[in-house]
CSV table of C-alpha atoms in Angstrom, one decimal:
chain,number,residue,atom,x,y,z
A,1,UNK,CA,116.7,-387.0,175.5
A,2,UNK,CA,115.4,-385.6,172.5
A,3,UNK,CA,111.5,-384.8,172.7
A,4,UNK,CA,109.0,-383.7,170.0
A,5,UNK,CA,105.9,-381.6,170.5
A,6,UNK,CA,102.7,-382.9,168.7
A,7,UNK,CA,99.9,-380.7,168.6
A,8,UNK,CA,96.2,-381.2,167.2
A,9,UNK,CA,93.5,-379.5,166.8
A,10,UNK,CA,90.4,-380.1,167.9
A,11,UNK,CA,87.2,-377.8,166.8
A,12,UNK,CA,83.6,-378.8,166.5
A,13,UNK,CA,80.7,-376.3,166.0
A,14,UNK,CA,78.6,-378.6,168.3
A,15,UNK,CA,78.0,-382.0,169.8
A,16,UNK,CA,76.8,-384.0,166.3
A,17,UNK,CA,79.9,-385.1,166.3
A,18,UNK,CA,83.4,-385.8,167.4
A,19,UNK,CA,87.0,-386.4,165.9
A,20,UNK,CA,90.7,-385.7,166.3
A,21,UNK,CA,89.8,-383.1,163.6
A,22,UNK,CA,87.5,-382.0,161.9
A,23,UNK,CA,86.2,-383.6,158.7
A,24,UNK,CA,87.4,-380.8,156.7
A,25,UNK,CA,90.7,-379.8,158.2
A,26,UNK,CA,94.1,-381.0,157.0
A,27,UNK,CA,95.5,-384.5,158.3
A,28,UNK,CA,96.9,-384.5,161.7
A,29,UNK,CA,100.7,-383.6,161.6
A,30,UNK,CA,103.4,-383.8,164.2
A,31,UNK,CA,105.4,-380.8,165.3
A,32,UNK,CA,109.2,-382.3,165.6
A,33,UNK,CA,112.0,-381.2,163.3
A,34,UNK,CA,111.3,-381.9,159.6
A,35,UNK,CA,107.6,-382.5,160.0
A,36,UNK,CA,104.9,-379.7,160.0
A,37,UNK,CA,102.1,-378.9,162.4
A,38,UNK,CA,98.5,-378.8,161.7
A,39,UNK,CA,98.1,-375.3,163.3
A,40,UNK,CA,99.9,-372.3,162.6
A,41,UNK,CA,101.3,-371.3,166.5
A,42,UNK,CA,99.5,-367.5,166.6
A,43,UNK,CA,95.9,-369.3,165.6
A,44,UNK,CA,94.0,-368.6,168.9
A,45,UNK,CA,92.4,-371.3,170.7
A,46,UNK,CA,89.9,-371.1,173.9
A,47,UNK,CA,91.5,-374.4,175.7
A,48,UNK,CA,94.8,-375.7,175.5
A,49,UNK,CA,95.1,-379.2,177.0
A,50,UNK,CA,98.4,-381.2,177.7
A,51,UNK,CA,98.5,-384.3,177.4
A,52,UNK,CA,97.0,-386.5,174.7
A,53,UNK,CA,96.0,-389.5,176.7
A,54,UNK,CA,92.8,-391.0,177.2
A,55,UNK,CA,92.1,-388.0,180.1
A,56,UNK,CA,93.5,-385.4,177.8
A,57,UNK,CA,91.4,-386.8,174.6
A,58,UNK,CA,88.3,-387.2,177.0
A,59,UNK,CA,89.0,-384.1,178.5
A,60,UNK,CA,89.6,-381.5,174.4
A,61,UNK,CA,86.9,-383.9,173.4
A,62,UNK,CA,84.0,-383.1,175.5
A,63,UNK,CA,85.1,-379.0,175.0
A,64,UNK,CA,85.1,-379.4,171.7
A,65,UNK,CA,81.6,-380.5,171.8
A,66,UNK,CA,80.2,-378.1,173.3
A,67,UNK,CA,81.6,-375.7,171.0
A,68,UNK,CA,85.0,-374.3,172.2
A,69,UNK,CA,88.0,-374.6,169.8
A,70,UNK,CA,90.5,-376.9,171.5
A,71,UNK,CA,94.2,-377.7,171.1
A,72,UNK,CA,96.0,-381.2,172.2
A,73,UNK,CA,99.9,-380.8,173.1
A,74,UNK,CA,101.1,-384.1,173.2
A,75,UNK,CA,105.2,-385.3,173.8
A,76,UNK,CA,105.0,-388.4,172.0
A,77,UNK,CA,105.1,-389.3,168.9
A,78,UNK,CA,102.2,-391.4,169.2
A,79,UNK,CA,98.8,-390.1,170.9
A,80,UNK,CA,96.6,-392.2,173.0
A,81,UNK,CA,98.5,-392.4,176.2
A,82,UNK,CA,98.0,-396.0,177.3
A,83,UNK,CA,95.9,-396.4,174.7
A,84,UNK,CA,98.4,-396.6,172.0
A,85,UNK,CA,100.2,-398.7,170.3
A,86,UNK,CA,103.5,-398.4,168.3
A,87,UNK,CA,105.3,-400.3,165.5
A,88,UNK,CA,108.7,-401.3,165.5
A,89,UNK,CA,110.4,-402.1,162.1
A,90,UNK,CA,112.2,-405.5,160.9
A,91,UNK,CA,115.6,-403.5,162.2
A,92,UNK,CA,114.4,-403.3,165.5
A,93,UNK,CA,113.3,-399.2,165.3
A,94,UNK,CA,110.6,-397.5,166.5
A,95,UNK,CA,108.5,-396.3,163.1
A,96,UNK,CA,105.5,-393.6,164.0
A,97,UNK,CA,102.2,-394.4,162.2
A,98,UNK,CA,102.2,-391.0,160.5
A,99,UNK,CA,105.4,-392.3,158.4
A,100,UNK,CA,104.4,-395.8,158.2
A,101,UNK,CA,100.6,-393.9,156.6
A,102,UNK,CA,103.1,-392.4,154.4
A,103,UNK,CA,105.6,-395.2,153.4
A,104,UNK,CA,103.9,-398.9,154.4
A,105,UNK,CA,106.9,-400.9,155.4
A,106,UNK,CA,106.6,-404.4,157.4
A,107,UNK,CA,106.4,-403.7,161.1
A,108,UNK,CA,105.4,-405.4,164.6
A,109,UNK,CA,103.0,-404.0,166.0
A,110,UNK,CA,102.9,-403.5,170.1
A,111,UNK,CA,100.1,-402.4,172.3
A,112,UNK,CA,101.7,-400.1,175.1
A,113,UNK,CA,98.8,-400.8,177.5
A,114,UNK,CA,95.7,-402.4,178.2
A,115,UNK,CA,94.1,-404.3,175.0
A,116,UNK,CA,90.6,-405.7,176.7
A,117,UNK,CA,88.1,-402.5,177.2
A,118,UNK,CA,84.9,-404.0,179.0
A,119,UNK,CA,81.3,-402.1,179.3
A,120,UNK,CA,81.8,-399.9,176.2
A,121,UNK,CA,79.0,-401.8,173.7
A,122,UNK,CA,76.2,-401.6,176.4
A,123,UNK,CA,74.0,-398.4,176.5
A,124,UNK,CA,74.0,-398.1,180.4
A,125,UNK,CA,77.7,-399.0,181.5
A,126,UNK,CA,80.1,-397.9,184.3
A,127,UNK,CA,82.7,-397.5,181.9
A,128,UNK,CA,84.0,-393.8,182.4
A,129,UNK,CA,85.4,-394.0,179.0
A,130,UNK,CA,81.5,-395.0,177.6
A,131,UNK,CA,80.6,-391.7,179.5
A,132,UNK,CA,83.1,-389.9,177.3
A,133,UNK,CA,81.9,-391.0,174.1
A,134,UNK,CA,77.9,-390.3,174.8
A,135,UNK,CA,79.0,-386.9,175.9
A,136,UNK,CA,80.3,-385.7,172.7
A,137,UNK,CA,77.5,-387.7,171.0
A,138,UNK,CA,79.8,-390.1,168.8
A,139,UNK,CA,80.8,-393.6,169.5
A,140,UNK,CA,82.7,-396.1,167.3
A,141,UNK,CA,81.4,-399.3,166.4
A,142,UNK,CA,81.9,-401.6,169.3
A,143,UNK,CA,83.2,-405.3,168.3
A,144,UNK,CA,81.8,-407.4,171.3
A,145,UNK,CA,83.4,-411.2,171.5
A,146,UNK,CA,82.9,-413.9,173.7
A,147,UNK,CA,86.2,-415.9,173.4
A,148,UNK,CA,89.6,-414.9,174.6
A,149,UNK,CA,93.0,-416.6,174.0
A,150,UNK,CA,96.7,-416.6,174.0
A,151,UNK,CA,100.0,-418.1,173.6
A,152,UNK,CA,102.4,-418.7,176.2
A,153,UNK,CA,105.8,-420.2,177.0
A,154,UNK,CA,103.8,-423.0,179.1
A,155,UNK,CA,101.0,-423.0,175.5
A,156,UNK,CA,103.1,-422.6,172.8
A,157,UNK,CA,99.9,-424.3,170.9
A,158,UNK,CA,97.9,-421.3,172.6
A,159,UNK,CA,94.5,-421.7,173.6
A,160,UNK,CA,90.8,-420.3,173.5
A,161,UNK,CA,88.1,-420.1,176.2
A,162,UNK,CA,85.2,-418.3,176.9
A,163,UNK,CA,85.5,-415.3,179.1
A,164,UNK,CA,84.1,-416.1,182.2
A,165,UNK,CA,85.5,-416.7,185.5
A,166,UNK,CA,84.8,-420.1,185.7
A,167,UNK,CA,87.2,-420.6,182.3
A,168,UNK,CA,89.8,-418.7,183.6
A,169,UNK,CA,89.6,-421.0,187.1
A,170,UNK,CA,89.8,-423.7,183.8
A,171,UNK,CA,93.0,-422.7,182.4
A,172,UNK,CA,94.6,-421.8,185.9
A,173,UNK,CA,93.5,-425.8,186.1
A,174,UNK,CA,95.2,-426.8,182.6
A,175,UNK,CA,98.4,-424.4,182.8
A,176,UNK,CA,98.8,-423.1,185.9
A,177,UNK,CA,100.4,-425.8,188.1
A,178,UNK,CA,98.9,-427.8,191.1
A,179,UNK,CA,98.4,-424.7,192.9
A,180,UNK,CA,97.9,-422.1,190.8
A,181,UNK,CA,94.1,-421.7,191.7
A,182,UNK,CA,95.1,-421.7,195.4
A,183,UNK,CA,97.5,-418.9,194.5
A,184,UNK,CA,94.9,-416.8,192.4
A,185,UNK,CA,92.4,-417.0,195.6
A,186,UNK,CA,94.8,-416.3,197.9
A,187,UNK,CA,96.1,-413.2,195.5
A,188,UNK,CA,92.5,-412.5,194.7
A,189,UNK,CA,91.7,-412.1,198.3
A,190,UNK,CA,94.8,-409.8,199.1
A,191,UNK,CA,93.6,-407.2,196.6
A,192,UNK,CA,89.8,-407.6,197.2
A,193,UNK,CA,90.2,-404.9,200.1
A,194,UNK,CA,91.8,-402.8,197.2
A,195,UNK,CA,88.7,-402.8,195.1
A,196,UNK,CA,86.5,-401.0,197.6
């Protein structure tokens, strides 16, 4: 399989603030045929990480803060590890964010991994990923909700609920079958052990 290099640079003076890139430098740009990078190769850097995943980010973003110049090599088209999401075109074909920037087009849009971040609007949080941002000094605005929902085969209406355990318990009630809640304790008590 064919696979393209993406490189960014990360370079902060000091901890006031944090970004893919500086304010300053020239938009991020992918390294892959027909496309140019936003670093010439022989710039030096002090830290070169791989990887441009939510460890990899944390990891060039908290060097950069405290002042070394960093450099992100990513394989993907798309950084964020996990954390991405990609678009797929009315054709059915992938379409990178850096073209669809450059040339808006109708897409679908697909998260590649978790969508629901808890603990990252509170001050004092176990969230590792919290950690990260209060380390480099810079966090986003956090959009706190208190209603979830979705739309399923068995809900093609969808539905909304408060998050809570005891709503969940509700729509394991309402959608789940007569005995989904005794399959969600019995699950729940497999994994417990797991959690520890």
């Amino acid at each position: 399989s064919h696979m393209t290099a993406f490189a960014l640079l990360i370079s902060l003076p000091s901890a006031a603030g944090f970004g893919l890139a500086p304010a300053h430098a020239p938009p991020l740009r992918l390294r892959a045929p027909a496309v140019r990078a936003c670093a010439p190769a022989s710039e030096e850097v002090d830290v070169v990480v791989v990887g441009a995943g939510l460890g990899g980010l944390s990891c060039a973003g908290l060097l950069a803060s405290q002042g070394l110049k960093v450099a992100v090599l990513e394989s993907h088209y798309e950084i964020g590890g996990c954390a991405h999401e990609f678009n797929v075109n009315m054709d059915g074909k992938p379409v990178p964010s850096e073209l669809l920037a450059k040339k808006p087009q109708p897409v679908f849009k697909f998260e590649a991994g978790p969508s629901l971040y808890s603990g990252l609007s509170a001050d004092a949080s176990p969230n590792p990923l919290k950690h990260i941002f209060q380390m480099v000094g810079e966090e986003p605005e956090w959009i706190n909700y208190d209603t979830w929902g979705a739309h399923l085969p068995e809900v093609p209406e969808g539905y909304e609920l408060s998050i809570g355990a005891e709503n969940f318990m509700e729509i394991l009630r309402r959608y789940g079958g007569p005995t989904a809640r005794e399959d969600w304790d019995r699950l729940a008590e497999q994994l417990m052990p797991l959690t520890k």
